[in-house]
Amino acid sequence: MILDFKEIPAANGNDGLQDTFELFTRDLLQYLGYRIIENPDRGADGKRDLIVEEIVRGIHSEYTIRWLVSCKHYAHSGKAVKDDDEINIRERIEQHKCDGFMGVYSTLPATSLAGILKGVKNHIVYDHERIESLLLRDAEGQRIAARYFAESYRNFQIENPVPAQIFADNSPIICEVCGRNLLDGESQGIFVSLKPFIEPDVDSHGTDRQIKEIHFVCKGECDNTLKESWRGLYYDSWGELDDLKNPTIWISTFIGFINGIHHNQDLSNEAFNAMKQMFIRTYPYVARHLTSHEKERVKQLIRFGLL
Ligand SMILES: [Zn+2]
């Protein structure tokens, strides 16, 4: 589990935070597209259910399912929700004029409860695992996760970095052969640098020669296709584009590039510009978001023509 539900205060606390899991449930269900109808009053036993509506749209008609929602926050004890934690489900549905039963649990439903739910016509359970995967799937869900699971979400962000917003638009690096974005995280892209091949000077491996061209392609098939076009004409060397999303490798490659130029590594204009673009386009992956203060400074420098 990525989200630690114990970050949400226990339901039996006396610090005024005992309702946090109910508030969280409201936010979660609203995010999922349910309409919050009412918060029934807290009963004598302190139990409070929620009622939400789901609008189901068909081709030419729509209807509403009214759900009775039961929140159970047992994360602190770690216990599953048992059948005797949810008594009289059918009577409760009827009493609140609902069409179905929904459990929102910070643990899991026990087998005993799952058996009873099978007998209820409309039922759905959002347990901790399901809630987690729903929240982490997009930015809006992650905003809720950040609010209720501050520490878990901070750790999640460290392990799942997203490109920083540095430029108005983060530009892709496109495979020359198939047109895929090599920075999308799925394609394995490489950059290939080409130096002219001159027989019989094989041993120098072209270290003294100009880098004529830089190419960006997928590893494997696309690379092989492109290779056919320069076979016998150029030496090639290559690096992984994904490595340039690693801050340590990015700076080391960048410094290597600068050192090369300092040591008179000659590049064609075309190759030099391609390298520059590669560093610019991979930079958001190794940089952090700008603070609002930094954004202002950038705007100022642009206004003065200094950036
Ligand atoms: Zn490709």
PDB file of C-alpha atoms and ligand atoms in Angstrom:
ATOM      1  CA  MET A   1       0.000   0.000   0.000  1.00  0.00           C
ATOM      2  CA  ILE A   2       1.186   3.485  -0.869  1.00  0.00           C
ATOM      3  CA  LEU A   3      -1.418   5.422   1.126  1.00  0.00           C
ATOM      4  CA  ASP A   4      -1.356   4.877   4.893  1.00  0.00           C
ATOM      5  CA  PHE A   5      -4.981   5.211   6.017  1.00  0.00           C
ATOM      6  CA  LYS A   6      -3.795   5.704   9.604  1.00  0.00           C
ATOM      7  CA  GLU A   7      -2.970   9.254   8.535  1.00  0.00           C
ATOM      8  CA  ILE A   8      -6.707   9.881   8.785  1.00  0.00           C
ATOM      9  CA  PRO A   9      -7.527  10.278  12.509  1.00  0.00           C
ATOM     10  CA  ALA A  10      -9.393   7.432  14.197  1.00  0.00           C
ATOM     11  CA  ALA A  11     -13.175   7.662  14.163  1.00  0.00           C
ATOM     12  CA  ASN A  12     -13.469   7.349  17.948  1.00  0.00           C
ATOM     13  CA  GLY A  13     -11.154  10.227  18.828  1.00  0.00           C
ATOM     14  CA  ASN A  14     -12.353  13.191  20.863  1.00  0.00           C
ATOM     15  CA  ASP A  15     -10.231  15.865  19.221  1.00  0.00           C
ATOM     16  CA  GLY A  16     -12.900  17.032  16.800  1.00  0.00           C
ATOM     17  CA  LEU A  17     -11.196  15.128  13.980  1.00  0.00           C
ATOM     18  CA  GLN A  18     -13.344  12.024  14.325  1.00  0.00           C
ATOM     19  CA  ASP A  19     -15.323  13.060  11.268  1.00  0.00           C
ATOM     20  CA  THR A  20     -12.324  13.269   8.976  1.00  0.00           C
ATOM     21  CA  PHE A  21     -12.915   9.857   7.380  1.00  0.00           C
ATOM     22  CA  GLU A  22     -16.504  10.866   6.616  1.00  0.00           C
ATOM     23  CA  LEU A  23     -15.289  14.099   5.046  1.00  0.00           C
ATOM     24  CA  PHE A  24     -12.743  12.126   3.089  1.00  0.00           C
ATOM     25  CA  THR A  25     -15.499   9.795   1.865  1.00  0.00           C
ATOM     26  CA  ARG A  26     -17.528  12.770   0.655  1.00  0.00           C
ATOM     27  CA  ASP A  27     -14.555  14.148  -1.276  1.00  0.00           C
ATOM     28  CA  LEU A  28     -13.748  10.727  -2.707  1.00  0.00           C
ATOM     29  CA  LEU A  29     -17.305  10.045  -3.895  1.00  0.00           C
ATOM     30  CA  GLN A  30     -17.694  13.520  -5.324  1.00  0.00           C
ATOM     31  CA  TYR A  31     -14.457  13.026  -7.229  1.00  0.00           C
ATOM     32  CA  LEU A  32     -15.748   9.689  -8.576  1.00  0.00           C
ATOM     33  CA  GLY A  33     -18.814  11.468  -9.951  1.00  0.00           C
ATOM     34  CA  TYR A  34     -21.468  10.708  -7.319  1.00  0.00           C
ATOM     35  CA  ARG A  35     -23.793  13.465  -6.229  1.00  0.00           C
ATOM     36  CA  ILE A  36     -23.823  14.010  -2.474  1.00  0.00           C
ATOM     37  CA  ILE A  37     -27.437  14.174  -1.362  1.00  0.00           C
ATOM     38  CA  GLU A  38     -27.443  14.390   2.385  1.00  0.00           C
ATOM     39  CA  ASN A  39     -25.683  13.633   5.591  1.00  0.00           C
ATOM     40  CA  PRO A  40     -28.227  11.834   7.772  1.00  0.00           C
ATOM     41  CA  ASP A  41     -27.975  12.912  11.389  1.00  0.00           C
ATOM     42  CA  ARG A  42     -25.693  11.102  13.726  1.00  0.00           C
ATOM     43  CA  GLY A  43     -27.707   8.310  15.345  1.00  0.00           C
ATOM     44  CA  ALA A  44     -27.825   7.394  19.016  1.00  0.00           C
ATOM     45  CA  ASP A  45     -24.907   5.019  18.506  1.00  0.00           C
ATOM     46  CA  GLY A  46     -22.880   7.771  16.847  1.00  0.00           C
ATOM     47  CA  LYS A  47     -23.243   6.098  13.494  1.00  0.00           C
ATOM     48  CA  ARG A  48     -23.837   8.272  10.497  1.00  0.00           C
ATOM     49  CA  ASP A  49     -24.488   7.189   6.966  1.00  0.00           C
ATOM     50  CA  LEU A  50     -24.290   9.224   3.825  1.00  0.00           C
ATOM     51  CA  ILE A  51     -26.607   9.202   0.825  1.00  0.00           C
ATOM     52  CA  VAL A  52     -25.277   9.745  -2.687  1.00  0.00           C
ATOM     53  CA  GLU A  53     -26.798   9.494  -6.125  1.00  0.00           C
ATOM     54  CA  GLU A  54     -25.354   8.042  -9.279  1.00  0.00           C
ATOM     55  CA  ILE A  55     -26.815   9.089 -12.591  1.00  0.00           C
ATOM     56  CA  VAL A  56     -26.654   6.275 -15.126  1.00  0.00           C
ATOM     57  CA  ARG A  57     -27.005   7.450 -18.703  1.00  0.00           C
ATOM     58  CA  GLY A  58     -28.259   5.152 -21.427  1.00  0.00           C
ATOM     59  CA  ILE A  59     -28.662   5.972 -25.087  1.00  0.00           C
ATOM     60  CA  HIS A  60     -32.018   7.741 -24.799  1.00  0.00           C
ATOM     61  CA  SER A  61     -32.804   7.623 -21.120  1.00  0.00           C
ATOM     62  CA  GLU A  62     -31.174   8.066 -17.781  1.00  0.00           C
ATOM     63  CA  TYR A  63     -31.976   6.891 -14.308  1.00  0.00           C
ATOM     64  CA  THR A  64     -30.661   7.498 -10.840  1.00  0.00           C
ATOM     65  CA  ILE A  65     -29.360   4.989  -8.336  1.00  0.00           C
ATOM     66  CA  ARG A  66     -29.612   6.189  -4.755  1.00  0.00           C
ATOM     67  CA  TRP A  67     -26.852   4.696  -2.619  1.00  0.00           C
ATOM     68  CA  LEU A  68     -26.746   4.351   1.136  1.00  0.00           C
ATOM     69  CA  VAL A  69     -23.112   4.846   2.086  1.00  0.00           C
ATOM     70  CA  SER A  70     -21.553   3.365   5.200  1.00  0.00           C
ATOM     71  CA  CYS A  71     -18.065   4.630   6.193  1.00  0.00           C
ATOM     72  CA  LYS A  72     -15.934   2.377   8.386  1.00  0.00           C
ATOM     73  CA  HIS A  73     -12.526   3.613   9.396  1.00  0.00           C
ATOM     74  CA  TYR A  74     -10.810   0.602  11.021  1.00  0.00           C
ATOM     75  CA  ALA A  75      -7.304   1.318   9.691  1.00  0.00           C
ATOM     76  CA  HIS A  76      -5.983   2.051  13.195  1.00  0.00           C
ATOM     77  CA  SER A  77      -6.975  -1.381  14.505  1.00  0.00           C
ATOM     78  CA  GLY A  78      -6.351  -3.000  11.123  1.00  0.00           C
ATOM     79  CA  LYS A  79      -9.502  -5.107  11.491  1.00  0.00           C
ATOM     80  CA  ALA A  80     -11.656  -6.114   8.552  1.00  0.00           C
ATOM     81  CA  VAL A  81     -15.309  -4.981   8.499  1.00  0.00           C
ATOM     82  CA  LYS A  82     -17.397  -7.946   9.668  1.00  0.00           C
ATOM     83  CA  ASP A  83     -21.037  -8.875   9.158  1.00  0.00           C
ATOM     84  CA  ASP A  84     -21.982  -7.682  12.650  1.00  0.00           C
ATOM     85  CA  ASP A  85     -20.420  -4.261  11.949  1.00  0.00           C
ATOM     86  CA  GLU A  86     -23.046  -3.784   9.236  1.00  0.00           C
ATOM     87  CA  ILE A  87     -26.344  -4.912  10.704  1.00  0.00           C
ATOM     88  CA  ASN A  88     -29.748  -4.693   9.016  1.00  0.00           C
ATOM     89  CA  ILE A  89     -28.396  -3.591   5.676  1.00  0.00           C
ATOM     90  CA  ARG A  90     -31.653  -4.212   3.837  1.00  0.00           C
ATOM     91  CA  GLU A  91     -33.715  -2.375   6.479  1.00  0.00           C
ATOM     92  CA  ARG A  92     -31.364   0.618   6.357  1.00  0.00           C
ATOM     93  CA  ILE A  93     -31.623   0.782   2.565  1.00  0.00           C
ATOM     94  CA  GLU A  94     -35.411   0.761   2.831  1.00  0.00           C
ATOM     95  CA  GLN A  95     -35.542   3.257   5.683  1.00  0.00           C
ATOM     96  CA  HIS A  96     -33.555   5.819   3.669  1.00  0.00           C
ATOM     97  CA  LYS A  97     -35.428   5.008   0.432  1.00  0.00           C
ATOM     98  CA  CYS A  98     -32.235   3.949  -1.282  1.00  0.00           C
ATOM     99  CA  ASP A  99     -31.615   1.488  -4.113  1.00  0.00           C
ATOM    100  CA  GLY A 100     -28.304   0.058  -3.015  1.00  0.00           C
ATOM    101  CA  PHE A 101     -25.632  -0.227  -0.367  1.00  0.00           C
ATOM    102  CA  MET A 102     -22.122   1.157  -0.597  1.00  0.00           C
ATOM    103  CA  GLY A 103     -19.333   0.445   1.891  1.00  0.00           C
ATOM    104  CA  VAL A 104     -16.358   2.804   2.063  1.00  0.00           C
ATOM    105  CA  TYR A 105     -13.784   1.058   4.229  1.00  0.00           C
ATOM    106  CA  SER A 106     -10.233   1.944   5.202  1.00  0.00           C
ATOM    107  CA  THR A 107      -9.541  -1.792   5.574  1.00  0.00           C
ATOM    108  CA  LEU A 108     -11.169  -4.757   3.812  1.00  0.00           C
ATOM    109  CA  PRO A 109     -14.599  -6.390   4.121  1.00  0.00           C
ATOM    110  CA  ALA A 110     -14.405  -9.723   5.962  1.00  0.00           C
ATOM    111  CA  THR A 111     -15.632 -12.867   4.200  1.00  0.00           C
ATOM    112  CA  SER A 112     -18.668 -12.929   6.518  1.00  0.00           C
ATOM    113  CA  LEU A 113     -19.735  -9.493   5.255  1.00  0.00           C
ATOM    114  CA  ALA A 114     -18.992 -10.280   1.618  1.00  0.00           C
ATOM    115  CA  GLY A 115     -21.390 -13.234   1.947  1.00  0.00           C
ATOM    116  CA  ILE A 116     -24.219 -11.034   3.235  1.00  0.00           C
ATOM    117  CA  LEU A 117     -23.614  -8.395   0.552  1.00  0.00           C
ATOM    118  CA  LYS A 118     -24.099 -11.009  -2.150  1.00  0.00           C
ATOM    119  CA  GLY A 119     -27.744 -11.114  -1.085  1.00  0.00           C
ATOM    120  CA  VAL A 120     -28.160  -7.346  -1.543  1.00  0.00           C
ATOM    121  CA  LYS A 121     -29.218  -6.514  -5.098  1.00  0.00           C
ATOM    122  CA  ASN A 122     -27.111  -3.364  -5.613  1.00  0.00           C
ATOM    123  CA  HIS A 123     -23.928  -3.234  -3.608  1.00  0.00           C
ATOM    124  CA  ILE A 124     -20.437  -1.921  -4.006  1.00  0.00           C
ATOM    125  CA  VAL A 125     -17.456  -1.760  -1.659  1.00  0.00           C
ATOM    126  CA  TYR A 126     -14.610   0.709  -1.921  1.00  0.00           C
ATOM    127  CA  ASP A 127     -11.899  -0.860   0.227  1.00  0.00           C
ATOM    128  CA  HIS A 128      -8.468   0.644   0.901  1.00  0.00           C
ATOM    129  CA  GLU A 129      -6.810  -0.909  -2.146  1.00  0.00           C
ATOM    130  CA  ARG A 130      -9.517   0.167  -4.534  1.00  0.00           C
ATOM    131  CA  ILE A 131      -9.588   3.685  -3.074  1.00  0.00           C
ATOM    132  CA  GLU A 132      -5.827   3.962  -3.437  1.00  0.00           C
ATOM    133  CA  SER A 133      -5.734   2.951  -7.096  1.00  0.00           C
ATOM    134  CA  LEU A 134      -8.660   5.291  -7.899  1.00  0.00           C
ATOM    135  CA  LEU A 135      -7.012   8.281  -6.230  1.00  0.00           C
ATOM    136  CA  LEU A 136      -3.573   7.831  -7.730  1.00  0.00           C
ATOM    137  CA  ARG A 137      -4.766   7.462 -11.335  1.00  0.00           C
ATOM    138  CA  ASP A 138      -4.985  11.187 -12.120  1.00  0.00           C
ATOM    139  CA  ALA A 139      -4.126  14.676 -10.932  1.00  0.00           C
ATOM    140  CA  GLU A 140      -7.516  15.449  -9.401  1.00  0.00           C
ATOM    141  CA  GLY A 141      -7.459  12.245  -7.346  1.00  0.00           C
ATOM    142  CA  GLN A 142      -3.907  12.945  -6.282  1.00  0.00           C
ATOM    143  CA  ARG A 143      -4.961  16.347  -4.960  1.00  0.00           C
ATOM    144  CA  ILE A 144      -7.346  14.540  -2.589  1.00  0.00           C
ATOM    145  CA  ALA A 145      -4.607  12.056  -1.673  1.00  0.00           C
ATOM    146  CA  ALA A 146      -2.251  14.950  -0.908  1.00  0.00           C
ATOM    147  CA  ARG A 147      -4.836  16.535   1.393  1.00  0.00           C
ATOM    148  CA  TYR A 148      -5.701  13.448   3.485  1.00  0.00           C
ATOM    149  CA  PHE A 149      -2.473  11.416   3.196  1.00  0.00           C
ATOM    150  CA  ALA A 150       0.155  14.166   3.253  1.00  0.00           C
ATOM    151  CA  GLU A 151       3.111  12.011   4.250  1.00  0.00           C
ATOM    152  CA  SER A 152       2.268   8.970   2.106  1.00  0.00           C
ATOM    153  CA  TYR A 153       1.715  11.241  -0.867  1.00  0.00           C
ATOM    154  CA  ARG A 154       5.061  13.002  -0.395  1.00  0.00           C
ATOM    155  CA  ASN A 155       6.804   9.609  -0.502  1.00  0.00           C
ATOM    156  CA  PHE A 156       4.751   8.594  -3.539  1.00  0.00           C
ATOM    157  CA  GLN A 157       5.900  11.721  -5.388  1.00  0.00           C
ATOM    158  CA  ILE A 158       9.556  10.986  -4.667  1.00  0.00           C
ATOM    159  CA  GLU A 159       9.164   7.480  -6.112  1.00  0.00           C
ATOM    160  CA  ASN A 160       6.995   8.619  -9.041  1.00  0.00           C
ATOM    161  CA  PRO A 161       8.455  11.903 -10.274  1.00  0.00           C
ATOM    162  CA  VAL A 162       6.598  13.841 -12.948  1.00  0.00           C
ATOM    163  CA  PRO A 163       8.292  16.298 -15.331  1.00  0.00           C
ATOM    164  CA  ALA A 164       8.576  19.764 -13.805  1.00  0.00           C
ATOM    165  CA  GLN A 165       6.699  22.662 -15.348  1.00  0.00           C
ATOM    166  CA  ILE A 166       9.650  24.645 -16.638  1.00  0.00           C
ATOM    167  CA  PHE A 167       8.493  25.652 -20.097  1.00  0.00           C
ATOM    168  CA  ALA A 168       5.042  26.621 -21.327  1.00  0.00           C
ATOM    169  CA  ASP A 169       4.954  23.257 -23.111  1.00  0.00           C
ATOM    170  CA  ASN A 170       7.233  20.312 -22.476  1.00  0.00           C
ATOM    171  CA  SER A 171       8.334  19.263 -25.979  1.00  0.00           C
ATOM    172  CA  PRO A 172       8.701  15.622 -26.990  1.00  0.00           C
ATOM    173  CA  ILE A 173      11.674  13.895 -28.582  1.00  0.00           C
ATOM    174  CA  ILE A 174      10.261  12.075 -31.595  1.00  0.00           C
ATOM    175  CA  CYS A 175      11.548   8.777 -33.031  1.00  0.00           C
ATOM    176  CA  GLU A 176      12.662   9.520 -36.583  1.00  0.00           C
ATOM    177  CA  VAL A 177      11.369   6.194 -37.811  1.00  0.00           C
ATOM    178  CA  CYS A 178       8.015   5.544 -36.139  1.00  0.00           C
ATOM    179  CA  GLY A 179       7.131   9.010 -34.797  1.00  0.00           C
ATOM    180  CA  ARG A 180       6.596   7.949 -31.180  1.00  0.00           C
ATOM    181  CA  ASN A 181       7.503  10.276 -28.310  1.00  0.00           C
ATOM    182  CA  LEU A 182      10.673   8.795 -26.843  1.00  0.00           C
ATOM    183  CA  LEU A 183      10.123  10.597 -23.530  1.00  0.00           C
ATOM    184  CA  ASP A 184       6.690   9.104 -22.798  1.00  0.00           C
ATOM    185  CA  GLY A 185       8.160   6.499 -20.470  1.00  0.00           C
ATOM    186  CA  GLU A 186       7.132   3.495 -22.545  1.00  0.00           C
ATOM    187  CA  SER A 187       9.360   3.625 -25.600  1.00  0.00           C
ATOM    188  CA  GLN A 188      13.018   2.889 -25.066  1.00  0.00           C
ATOM    189  CA  GLY A 189      14.699   5.708 -26.937  1.00  0.00           C
ATOM    190  CA  ILE A 190      18.335   6.261 -27.735  1.00  0.00           C
ATOM    191  CA  PHE A 191      20.382   9.085 -29.197  1.00  0.00           C
ATOM    192  CA  VAL A 192      22.917   8.066 -31.804  1.00  0.00           C
ATOM    193  CA  SER A 193      25.876  10.203 -32.803  1.00  0.00           C
ATOM    194  CA  LEU A 194      27.549   9.644 -36.155  1.00  0.00           C
ATOM    195  CA  LYS A 195      31.135  10.328 -37.219  1.00  0.00           C
ATOM    196  CA  PRO A 196      32.382   9.751 -40.747  1.00  0.00           C
ATOM    197  CA  PHE A 197      34.071   6.424 -41.363  1.00  0.00           C
ATOM    198  CA  ILE A 198      37.332   6.778 -43.273  1.00  0.00           C
ATOM    199  CA  GLU A 199      39.312   3.697 -44.218  1.00  0.00           C
ATOM    200  CA  PRO A 200      41.942   2.636 -43.332  1.00  0.00           C
ATOM    201  CA  ASP A 201      42.080   4.800 -40.203  1.00  0.00           C
ATOM    202  CA  VAL A 202      40.069   2.278 -38.213  1.00  0.00           C
ATOM    203  CA  ASP A 203      41.983   2.403 -34.947  1.00  0.00           C
ATOM    204  CA  SER A 204      41.322   6.028 -34.019  1.00  0.00           C
ATOM    205  CA  HIS A 205      37.569   5.232 -34.035  1.00  0.00           C
ATOM    206  CA  GLY A 206      37.044   8.704 -35.350  1.00  0.00           C
ATOM    207  CA  THR A 207      37.881  10.484 -32.082  1.00  0.00           C
ATOM    208  CA  ASP A 208      39.456  13.289 -34.075  1.00  0.00           C
ATOM    209  CA  ARG A 209      36.526  13.635 -36.396  1.00  0.00           C
ATOM    210  CA  GLN A 210      33.505  15.842 -36.503  1.00  0.00           C
ATOM    211  CA  ILE A 211      30.196  14.578 -35.110  1.00  0.00           C
ATOM    212  CA  LYS A 212      28.109  15.022 -38.213  1.00  0.00           C
ATOM    213  CA  GLU A 213      24.699  13.908 -37.127  1.00  0.00           C
ATOM    214  CA  ILE A 214      22.644  13.106 -34.041  1.00  0.00           C
ATOM    215  CA  HIS A 215      19.617  10.843 -34.419  1.00  0.00           C
ATOM    216  CA  PHE A 216      16.804   9.900 -32.046  1.00  0.00           C
ATOM    217  CA  VAL A 217      15.206   6.480 -32.445  1.00  0.00           C
ATOM    218  CA  CYS A 218      13.606   3.585 -30.558  1.00  0.00           C
ATOM    219  CA  LYS A 219      15.979   0.840 -29.532  1.00  0.00           C
ATOM    220  CA  GLY A 220      15.744  -2.286 -31.664  1.00  0.00           C
ATOM    221  CA  GLU A 221      13.686  -2.252 -34.845  1.00  0.00           C
ATOM    222  CA  CYS A 222      13.683   1.510 -35.537  1.00  0.00           C
ATOM    223  CA  ASP A 223      17.394   1.705 -34.721  1.00  0.00           C
ATOM    224  CA  ASN A 224      18.104  -1.150 -37.139  1.00  0.00           C
ATOM    225  CA  THR A 225      16.060   0.505 -39.892  1.00  0.00           C
ATOM    226  CA  LEU A 226      18.002   3.735 -39.516  1.00  0.00           C
ATOM    227  CA  LYS A 227      21.330   1.892 -39.324  1.00  0.00           C
ATOM    228  CA  GLU A 228      20.838   0.596 -42.862  1.00  0.00           C
ATOM    229  CA  SER A 229      21.054   4.169 -44.152  1.00  0.00           C
ATOM    230  CA  TRP A 230      24.530   4.862 -42.785  1.00  0.00           C
ATOM    231  CA  ARG A 231      26.159   1.448 -42.762  1.00  0.00           C
ATOM    232  CA  GLY A 232      29.750   1.778 -44.007  1.00  0.00           C
ATOM    233  CA  LEU A 233      29.577   5.573 -43.968  1.00  0.00           C
ATOM    234  CA  TYR A 234      29.649   6.381 -40.269  1.00  0.00           C
ATOM    235  CA  TYR A 235      30.775   5.146 -36.872  1.00  0.00           C
ATOM    236  CA  ASP A 236      27.963   5.276 -34.404  1.00  0.00           C
ATOM    237  CA  SER A 237      27.886   5.585 -30.643  1.00  0.00           C
ATOM    238  CA  TRP A 238      24.747   5.844 -28.578  1.00  0.00           C
ATOM    239  CA  GLY A 239      23.220   6.589 -25.185  1.00  0.00           C
ATOM    240  CA  GLU A 240      19.844   5.884 -23.560  1.00  0.00           C
ATOM    241  CA  LEU A 241      17.387   8.779 -23.468  1.00  0.00           C
ATOM    242  CA  ASP A 242      15.715   7.350 -20.352  1.00  0.00           C
ATOM    243  CA  ASP A 243      19.036   7.722 -18.531  1.00  0.00           C
ATOM    244  CA  LEU A 244      18.755  11.467 -19.087  1.00  0.00           C
ATOM    245  CA  LYS A 245      15.725  11.478 -16.782  1.00  0.00           C
ATOM    246  CA  ASN A 246      18.132  10.555 -13.976  1.00  0.00           C
ATOM    247  CA  PRO A 247      19.513  13.795 -12.451  1.00  0.00           C
ATOM    248  CA  THR A 248      23.009  12.369 -11.818  1.00  0.00           C
ATOM    249  CA  ILE A 249      23.334  10.941 -15.332  1.00  0.00           C
ATOM    250  CA  TRP A 250      21.852  14.082 -16.890  1.00  0.00           C
ATOM    251  CA  ILE A 251      24.449  16.407 -15.359  1.00  0.00           C
ATOM    252  CA  SER A 252      27.282  13.970 -16.032  1.00  0.00           C
ATOM    253  CA  THR A 253      26.269  13.659 -19.720  1.00  0.00           C
ATOM    254  CA  PHE A 254      25.881  17.428 -19.978  1.00  0.00           C
ATOM    255  CA  ILE A 255      29.314  18.091 -18.452  1.00  0.00           C
ATOM    256  CA  GLY A 256      30.771  15.409 -20.730  1.00  0.00           C
ATOM    257  CA  PHE A 257      29.307  17.285 -23.694  1.00  0.00           C
ATOM    258  CA  ILE A 258      30.790  20.602 -22.546  1.00  0.00           C
ATOM    259  CA  ASN A 259      34.175  18.958 -21.864  1.00  0.00           C
ATOM    260  CA  GLY A 260      34.097  17.493 -25.371  1.00  0.00           C
ATOM    261  CA  ILE A 261      33.633  20.930 -26.880  1.00  0.00           C
ATOM    262  CA  HIS A 262      36.376  22.335 -24.644  1.00  0.00           C
ATOM    263  CA  HIS A 263      38.700  19.584 -25.907  1.00  0.00           C
ATOM    264  CA  ASN A 264      37.984  20.613 -29.459  1.00  0.00           C
ATOM    265  CA  GLN A 265      35.370  17.976 -30.224  1.00  0.00           C
ATOM    266  CA  ASP A 266      34.051  19.285 -33.483  1.00  0.00           C
ATOM    267  CA  LEU A 267      30.305  19.129 -34.186  1.00  0.00           C
ATOM    268  CA  SER A 268      28.318  20.090 -37.238  1.00  0.00           C
ATOM    269  CA  ASN A 269      25.763  22.843 -36.560  1.00  0.00           C
ATOM    270  CA  GLU A 270      23.038  20.293 -37.025  1.00  0.00           C
ATOM    271  CA  ALA A 271      24.515  17.892 -34.455  1.00  0.00           C
ATOM    272  CA  PHE A 272      25.183  20.719 -31.975  1.00  0.00           C
ATOM    273  CA  ASN A 273      21.578  21.906 -32.201  1.00  0.00           C
ATOM    274  CA  ALA A 274      20.275  18.362 -31.793  1.00  0.00           C
ATOM    275  CA  MET A 275      22.332  17.925 -28.603  1.00  0.00           C
ATOM    276  CA  LYS A 276      21.087  21.262 -27.275  1.00  0.00           C
ATOM    277  CA  GLN A 277      17.473  20.270 -27.905  1.00  0.00           C
ATOM    278  CA  MET A 278      18.061  16.932 -26.206  1.00  0.00           C
ATOM    279  CA  PHE A 279      19.312  18.620 -23.031  1.00  0.00           C
ATOM    280  CA  ILE A 280      16.482  21.165 -23.084  1.00  0.00           C
ATOM    281  CA  ARG A 281      13.776  18.557 -23.592  1.00  0.00           C
ATOM    282  CA  THR A 282      15.030  16.146 -20.945  1.00  0.00           C
ATOM    283  CA  TYR A 283      15.661  18.922 -18.413  1.00  0.00           C
ATOM    284  CA  PRO A 284      12.066  18.986 -17.017  1.00  0.00           C
ATOM    285  CA  TYR A 285      12.552  15.363 -15.892  1.00  0.00           C
ATOM    286  CA  VAL A 286      15.491  16.228 -13.665  1.00  0.00           C
ATOM    287  CA  ALA A 287      14.298  19.657 -12.496  1.00  0.00           C
ATOM    288  CA  ARG A 288      11.714  20.585  -9.884  1.00  0.00           C
ATOM    289  CA  HIS A 289       8.646  22.802 -10.317  1.00  0.00           C
ATOM    290  CA  LEU A 290       9.254  26.525 -10.057  1.00  0.00           C
ATOM    291  CA  THR A 291       8.040  28.299  -6.929  1.00  0.00           C
ATOM    292  CA  SER A 292       5.813  31.314  -7.618  1.00  0.00           C
ATOM    293  CA  HIS A 293       8.714  33.571  -6.633  1.00  0.00           C
ATOM    294  CA  GLU A 294      10.975  31.886  -9.219  1.00  0.00           C
ATOM    295  CA  LYS A 295       8.269  32.161 -11.872  1.00  0.00           C
ATOM    296  CA  GLU A 296       8.128  35.925 -11.281  1.00  0.00           C
ATOM    297  CA  ARG A 297      11.917  36.181 -11.597  1.00  0.00           C
ATOM    298  CA  VAL A 298      11.826  34.309 -14.924  1.00  0.00           C
ATOM    299  CA  LYS A 299       9.103  36.633 -16.224  1.00  0.00           C
ATOM    300  CA  GLN A 300      11.165  39.637 -15.136  1.00  0.00           C
ATOM    301  CA  LEU A 301      14.312  38.400 -16.914  1.00  0.00           C
ATOM    302  CA  ILE A 302      12.323  37.681 -20.079  1.00  0.00           C
ATOM    303  CA  ARG A 303      10.856  41.204 -19.917  1.00  0.00           C
ATOM    304  CA  PHE A 304      14.381  42.673 -19.704  1.00  0.00           C
ATOM    305  CA  GLY A 305      15.487  40.500 -22.619  1.00  0.00           C
ATOM    306  CA  LEU A 306      17.981  38.667 -20.397  1.00  0.00           C
ATOM    307  CA  LEU A 307      16.563  35.181 -20.851  1.00  0.00           C
TER     308      LEU A 307
HETATM  309 ZN    ZN B   1      10.553   4.232 -33.258  1.00  0.00          ZN
END
